mmCIF file of C-alpha atoms in Angstrom:
data_model
loop_
_atom_site.group_PDB
_atom_site.id
_atom_site.type_symbol
_atom_site.label_atom_id
_atom_site.label_comp_id
_atom_site.label_asym_id
_atom_site.label_seq_id
_atom_site.Cartn_x
_atom_site.Cartn_y
_atom_site.Cartn_z
ATOM 1 C CA MET A 1 2.087 14.333 -17.170
ATOM 2 C CA ILE A 2 -1.352 15.968 -17.202
ATOM 3 C CA GLU A 3 -2.795 13.145 -19.334
ATOM 4 C CA GLU A 4 -1.578 10.525 -16.892
ATOM 5 C CA ILE A 5 -3.093 12.486 -13.994
ATOM 6 C CA LYS A 6 -6.403 12.757 -15.841
ATOM 7 C CA ASN A 7 -6.392 9.043 -16.664
ATOM 8 C CA ASN A 8 -6.102 8.189 -12.955
ATOM 9 C CA TYR A 9 -7.985 11.015 -11.246
ATOM 10 C CA GLY A 10 -10.014 12.694 -13.998
ATOM 11 C CA THR A 11 -13.297 11.214 -12.782
ATOM 12 C CA LEU A 12 -12.611 12.334 -9.208
ATOM 13 C CA PHE A 13 -11.323 15.907 -9.560
ATOM 14 C CA GLU A 14 -12.478 18.969 -11.476
ATOM 15 C CA ASN A 15 -10.264 20.375 -14.242
ATOM 16 C CA ASP A 16 -8.966 23.297 -12.135
ATOM 17 C CA LEU A 17 -7.706 20.891 -9.477
ATOM 18 C CA LEU A 18 -6.168 18.577 -12.078
ATOM 19 C CA GLU A 19 -4.279 21.553 -13.500
ATOM 20 C CA GLU A 20 -3.010 22.542 -10.040
ATOM 21 C CA ILE A 21 -1.843 18.979 -9.378
ATOM 22 C CA ASN A 22 0.056 19.104 -12.655
ATOM 23 C CA GLN A 23 1.648 22.449 -11.749
ATOM 24 C CA VAL A 24 2.740 21.775 -8.151
ATOM 25 C CA GLY A 25 3.113 17.987 -8.095
ATOM 26 C CA THR A 26 6.494 16.285 -8.433
ATOM 27 C CA PHE A 27 6.518 13.197 -10.638
ATOM 28 C CA LYS A 28 8.467 10.281 -9.185
ATOM 29 C CA GLU A 29 9.286 6.797 -10.465
ATOM 30 C CA VAL A 30 10.544 4.257 -7.937
ATOM 31 C CA PRO A 31 11.778 0.683 -8.426
ATOM 32 C CA GLU A 32 10.407 -2.373 -6.665
ATOM 33 C CA GLY A 33 11.704 -2.514 -3.080
ATOM 34 C CA PHE A 34 12.359 1.236 -2.828
ATOM 35 C CA GLU A 35 11.646 2.637 0.654
ATOM 36 C CA LEU A 36 9.485 5.737 0.260
ATOM 37 C CA ILE A 37 8.775 6.487 3.906
ATOM 38 C CA LYS A 38 10.730 5.529 7.021
ATOM 39 C CA PRO A 39 9.321 5.355 10.559
ATOM 40 C CA GLY A 40 10.235 8.458 12.560
ATOM 41 C CA SER A 41 10.686 10.700 9.526
ATOM 42 C CA TYR A 42 8.711 13.876 8.856
ATOM 43 C CA ILE A 43 6.555 13.703 5.744
ATOM 44 C CA LYS A 44 6.565 16.820 3.583
ATOM 45 C CA SER A 45 4.433 15.589 0.702
ATOM 46 C CA MET A 46 1.628 13.139 -0.002
ATOM 47 C CA PRO A 47 1.800 10.523 -2.783
ATOM 48 C CA LEU A 48 -0.914 9.978 -5.367
ATOM 49 C CA VAL A 49 -0.332 6.594 -7.013
ATOM 50 C CA LEU A 50 -0.309 6.745 -10.820
ATOM 51 C CA GLY A 51 0.846 3.172 -11.383
ATOM 52 C CA GLY A 52 2.206 0.125 -9.577
ATOM 53 C CA ALA A 53 1.631 -0.746 -5.930
ATOM 54 C CA ILE A 54 2.982 0.384 -2.540
ATOM 55 C CA LYS A 55 2.818 -1.655 0.662
ATOM 56 C CA ILE A 56 2.319 0.056 4.014
ATOM 57 C CA LEU A 57 3.839 -1.602 7.072
ATOM 58 C CA ARG A 58 3.937 -0.984 10.813
ATOM 59 C CA GLU A 59 7.255 -1.581 12.594
ATOM 60 C CA ASP A 60 7.600 -2.438 16.288
ATOM 61 C CA ASN A 61 10.448 -1.496 18.636
ATOM 62 C CA ASP A 62 12.348 -4.668 17.729
ATOM 63 C CA GLY A 63 12.227 -3.907 14.022
ATOM 64 C CA ASP A 64 9.613 -6.571 13.242
ATOM 65 C CA GLU A 65 7.048 -5.550 10.636
ATOM 66 C CA LEU A 66 3.356 -6.097 9.997
ATOM 67 C CA LEU A 67 1.702 -5.481 6.637
ATOM 68 C CA LEU A 68 -1.248 -3.097 7.026
ATOM 69 C CA TYR A 69 -2.473 -2.632 3.455
ATOM 70 C CA PHE A 70 -1.520 -2.019 -0.164
ATOM 71 C CA LEU A 71 -1.915 1.180 -2.203
ATOM 72 C CA GLU A 72 -2.750 0.854 -5.883
ATOM 73 C CA LYS A 73 -3.362 3.147 -8.853
ATOM 74 C CA GLY A 74 -5.730 5.968 -7.868
ATOM 75 C CA ASP A 75 -5.027 5.580 -4.121
ATOM 76 C CA THR A 76 -3.326 7.653 -1.464
ATOM 77 C CA CYS A 77 -2.291 6.809 2.104
ATOM 78 C CA ALA A 78 -4.386 7.824 5.108
ATOM 79 C CA MET A 79 -1.391 7.463 7.433
ATOM 80 C CA THR A 80 0.533 9.914 5.260
ATOM 81 C CA LEU A 81 -2.403 12.328 5.242
ATOM 82 C CA SER A 82 -2.620 12.206 9.025
ATOM 83 C CA CYS A 83 1.109 12.813 9.510
ATOM 84 C CA CYS A 84 1.187 15.631 6.951
ATOM 85 C CA LEU A 85 -1.807 17.525 8.300
ATOM 86 C CA GLY A 86 -0.776 17.046 11.936
ATOM 87 C CA HIS A 87 2.951 17.643 11.277
ATOM 88 C CA HIS A 88 3.756 14.389 13.091
ATOM 89 C CA LYS A 89 6.569 11.935 12.511
ATOM 90 C CA SER A 90 5.674 8.931 10.410
ATOM 91 C CA GLU A 91 4.573 5.796 12.250
ATOM 92 C CA ILE A 92 4.602 3.620 9.133
ATOM 93 C CA LYS A 93 6.996 2.335 6.491
ATOM 94 C CA ALA A 94 6.102 2.557 2.798
ATOM 95 C CA ILE A 95 7.890 0.282 0.303
ATOM 96 C CA ALA A 96 7.284 -0.125 -3.430
ATOM 97 C CA GLU A 97 5.706 -3.550 -3.922
ATOM 98 C CA THR A 98 6.291 -3.179 -7.670
ATOM 99 C CA ASP A 99 7.892 -0.539 -9.857
ATOM 100 C CA ALA A 100 5.646 2.469 -9.219
ATOM 101 C CA LYS A 101 4.832 5.925 -10.544
ATOM 102 C CA LEU A 102 3.735 8.640 -8.119
ATOM 103 C CA ILE A 103 3.002 12.317 -8.039
ATOM 104 C CA MET A 104 4.001 13.981 -4.765
ATOM 105 C CA ILE A 105 1.779 16.797 -3.445
ATOM 106 C CA PRO A 106 3.273 19.403 -1.025
ATOM 107 C CA ILE A 107 1.712 19.613 2.448
ATOM 108 C CA GLU A 108 0.625 23.223 2.090
ATOM 109 C CA LYS A 109 -1.430 22.410 -1.010
ATOM 110 C CA MET A 110 -3.187 19.534 0.731
ATOM 111 C CA GLU A 111 -4.513 21.886 3.394
ATOM 112 C CA GLU A 112 -5.430 24.591 0.888
ATOM 113 C CA TRP A 113 -7.282 22.183 -1.421
ATOM 114 C CA THR A 114 -9.323 20.725 1.452
ATOM 115 C CA THR A 115 -11.036 24.113 1.723
ATOM 116 C CA LYS A 116 -10.897 25.105 -1.933
ATOM 117 C CA TYR A 117 -12.104 21.927 -3.687
ATOM 118 C CA LYS A 118 -15.037 19.782 -2.596
ATOM 119 C CA SER A 119 -13.773 16.911 -4.769
ATOM 120 C CA TRP A 120 -10.415 16.910 -2.948
ATOM 121 C CA ARG A 121 -12.131 16.993 0.440
ATOM 122 C CA ASN A 122 -14.327 14.033 -0.561
ATOM 123 C CA PHE A 123 -11.267 12.175 -1.867
ATOM 124 C CA VAL A 124 -9.413 12.694 1.423
ATOM 125 C CA PHE A 125 -12.383 11.501 3.515
ATOM 126 C CA GLU A 126 -12.957 8.484 1.271
ATOM 127 C CA SER A 127 -9.244 7.623 1.458
ATOM 128 C CA TYR A 128 -9.391 7.731 5.254
ATOM 129 C CA HIS A 129 -12.437 5.463 5.165
ATOM 130 C CA GLN A 130 -10.929 2.902 2.788
ATOM 131 C CA ARG A 131 -7.590 2.699 4.576
ATOM 132 C CA LEU A 132 -9.361 2.418 7.953
ATOM 133 C CA ILE A 133 -11.447 -0.501 6.659
ATOM 134 C CA GLU A 134 -8.298 -2.213 5.376
ATOM 135 C CA ALA A 135 -6.482 -1.645 8.679
ATOM 136 C CA ILE A 136 -9.474 -3.089 10.571
ATOM 137 C CA GLU A 137 -9.421 -6.129 8.284
ATOM 138 C CA THR A 138 -5.754 -6.595 9.168
ATOM 139 C CA ILE A 139 -6.562 -6.372 12.885
ATOM 140 C CA ASP A 140 -9.461 -8.803 12.440
ATOM 141 C CA SER A 141 -7.243 -11.286 10.613
ATOM 142 C CA ILE A 142 -4.719 -11.209 13.464
ATOM 143 C CA ALA A 143 -7.381 -11.481 16.147
ATOM 144 C CA PHE A 144 -9.758 -13.978 14.564
ATOM 145 C CA LEU A 145 -8.041 -15.876 11.744
ATOM 146 C CA LYS A 146 -5.635 -18.749 12.049
ATOM 147 C CA MET A 147 -2.257 -18.266 10.406
ATOM 148 C CA ASP A 148 -3.171 -20.490 7.454
ATOM 149 C CA ASP A 149 -6.199 -18.270 6.726
ATOM 150 C CA ARG A 150 -4.043 -15.156 7.079
ATOM 151 C CA LEU A 151 -1.557 -16.624 4.612
ATOM 152 C CA LEU A 152 -4.332 -17.321 2.100
ATOM 153 C CA LYS A 153 -5.592 -13.740 2.428
ATOM 154 C CA TYR A 154 -2.043 -12.482 1.942
ATOM 155 C CA LEU A 155 -1.618 -14.542 -1.234
ATOM 156 C CA ARG A 156 -4.936 -13.264 -2.609
ATOM 157 C CA ASP A 157 -3.909 -9.666 -1.899
ATOM 158 C CA LYS A 158 -0.535 -10.180 -3.581
ATOM 159 C CA ILE A 159 -2.176 -11.612 -6.704
ATOM 160 C CA LYS A 160 -4.509 -8.625 -6.850
ATOM 161 C CA VAL A 161 -1.925 -5.850 -6.495
ATOM 162 C CA ASN A 162 0.660 -7.537 -8.729
ATOM 163 C CA ASN A 163 -1.884 -8.796 -11.263
ATOM 164 C CA ASP A 164 0.149 -11.988 -11.425
ATOM 165 C CA HIS A 165 -0.208 -15.495 -9.978
ATOM 166 C CA ILE A 166 3.580 -15.734 -9.570
ATOM 167 C CA ILE A 167 4.763 -14.369 -6.210
ATOM 168 C CA ASN A 168 8.475 -13.588 -6.040
ATOM 169 C CA ASN A 169 8.756 -13.166 -2.276
ATOM 170 C CA THR A 170 10.850 -15.534 -0.188
ATOM 171 C CA HIS A 171 9.323 -17.450 2.707
ATOM 172 C CA GLN A 172 11.239 -15.147 5.054
ATOM 173 C CA GLU A 173 9.810 -12.008 3.417
ATOM 174 C CA ILE A 174 6.269 -13.367 3.753
ATOM 175 C CA ALA A 175 6.998 -14.179 7.397
ATOM 176 C CA TYR A 176 8.104 -10.571 7.979
ATOM 177 C CA ASP A 177 4.914 -9.223 6.405
ATOM 178 C CA LEU A 178 2.714 -11.497 8.506
ATOM 179 C CA HIS A 179 4.775 -11.035 11.683
ATOM 180 C CA THR A 180 5.523 -14.728 12.144
ATOM 181 C CA SER A 181 8.443 -17.120 11.604
ATOM 182 C CA ARG A 182 9.827 -18.488 8.361
ATOM 183 C CA VAL A 183 9.393 -22.038 9.666
ATOM 184 C CA VAL A 184 5.655 -21.513 10.114
ATOM 185 C CA ILE A 185 5.248 -20.006 6.635
ATOM 186 C CA SER A 186 7.284 -22.779 4.986
ATOM 187 C CA ARG A 187 5.192 -25.434 6.735
ATOM 188 C CA LEU A 188 1.907 -23.822 5.690
ATOM 189 C CA LEU A 189 3.053 -23.301 2.092
ATOM 190 C CA LYS A 190 4.105 -26.956 1.924
ATOM 191 C CA LYS A 191 0.627 -27.960 3.098
ATOM 192 C CA LEU A 192 -0.935 -25.700 0.430
ATOM 193 C CA GLU A 193 1.287 -27.360 -2.170
ATOM 194 C CA GLN A 194 0.166 -30.801 -1.035
ATOM 195 C CA ASP A 195 -3.446 -29.605 -1.390
ATOM 196 C CA GLY A 196 -2.728 -28.441 -4.956
ATOM 197 C CA ARG A 197 -3.305 -24.770 -4.184
ATOM 198 C CA VAL A 198 0.251 -23.510 -4.791
ATOM 199 C CA LYS A 199 3.414 -24.725 -6.485
ATOM 200 C CA LEU A 200 6.676 -23.982 -4.700
ATOM 201 C CA ASN A 201 9.442 -23.246 -7.186
ATOM 202 C CA ARG A 202 13.092 -22.461 -6.491
ATOM 203 C CA ASN A 203 12.711 -18.658 -6.696
ATOM 204 C CA ASN A 204 8.972 -18.054 -6.546
ATOM 205 C CA ILE A 205 5.552 -19.317 -5.539
ATOM 206 C CA GLU A 206 2.949 -20.071 -8.191
ATOM 207 C CA VAL A 207 -0.562 -19.622 -6.849
ATOM 208 C CA ILE A 208 -3.012 -22.087 -8.386
ATOM 209 C CA ALA A 209 -6.164 -21.735 -6.259
ATOM 210 C CA VAL A 210 -6.639 -19.654 -3.131
#
């Protein structure tokens, strides 16, 4: 496992820290659709993404969801960091967007490494910054973009994290992620198809130009 850790984080962390991650981390493989974190649960470890993609969602009191951002190889989750360090219940849901490989770091090591390793401290601060920027972009898209623009951004993000122009989500699943109705998404996708930007197949959406 040490080689896989080095391949993903070797340029970020010193060798001593990489060795500690290898010693205390728990390797985990999860299938697409697996729920890693539930709202209201206590988080006892922080994930470092070794492969695949994880989507982070916010759930309201009615169970409706809003996609906040994606985590990819080399990332970690600022929301998880905040909950771990503050010993708070999770306010987000984390679901595997694709099959994913993770290494889980215990809470106590996160706090220890923040003092012990400058590279870890910088990584944590940079992770906060990146996830904050992505969350702000989500807020901006809701506040300032029309739903068709939000859908286009969503399709671009999906292509990026999946590295594939075929999107296997249903119209209803996209509606959940964007906190809107299936009817609206179906209408907008049909318009994109008429414009030659997507092709709507029986079980997937082929993105041609977004």
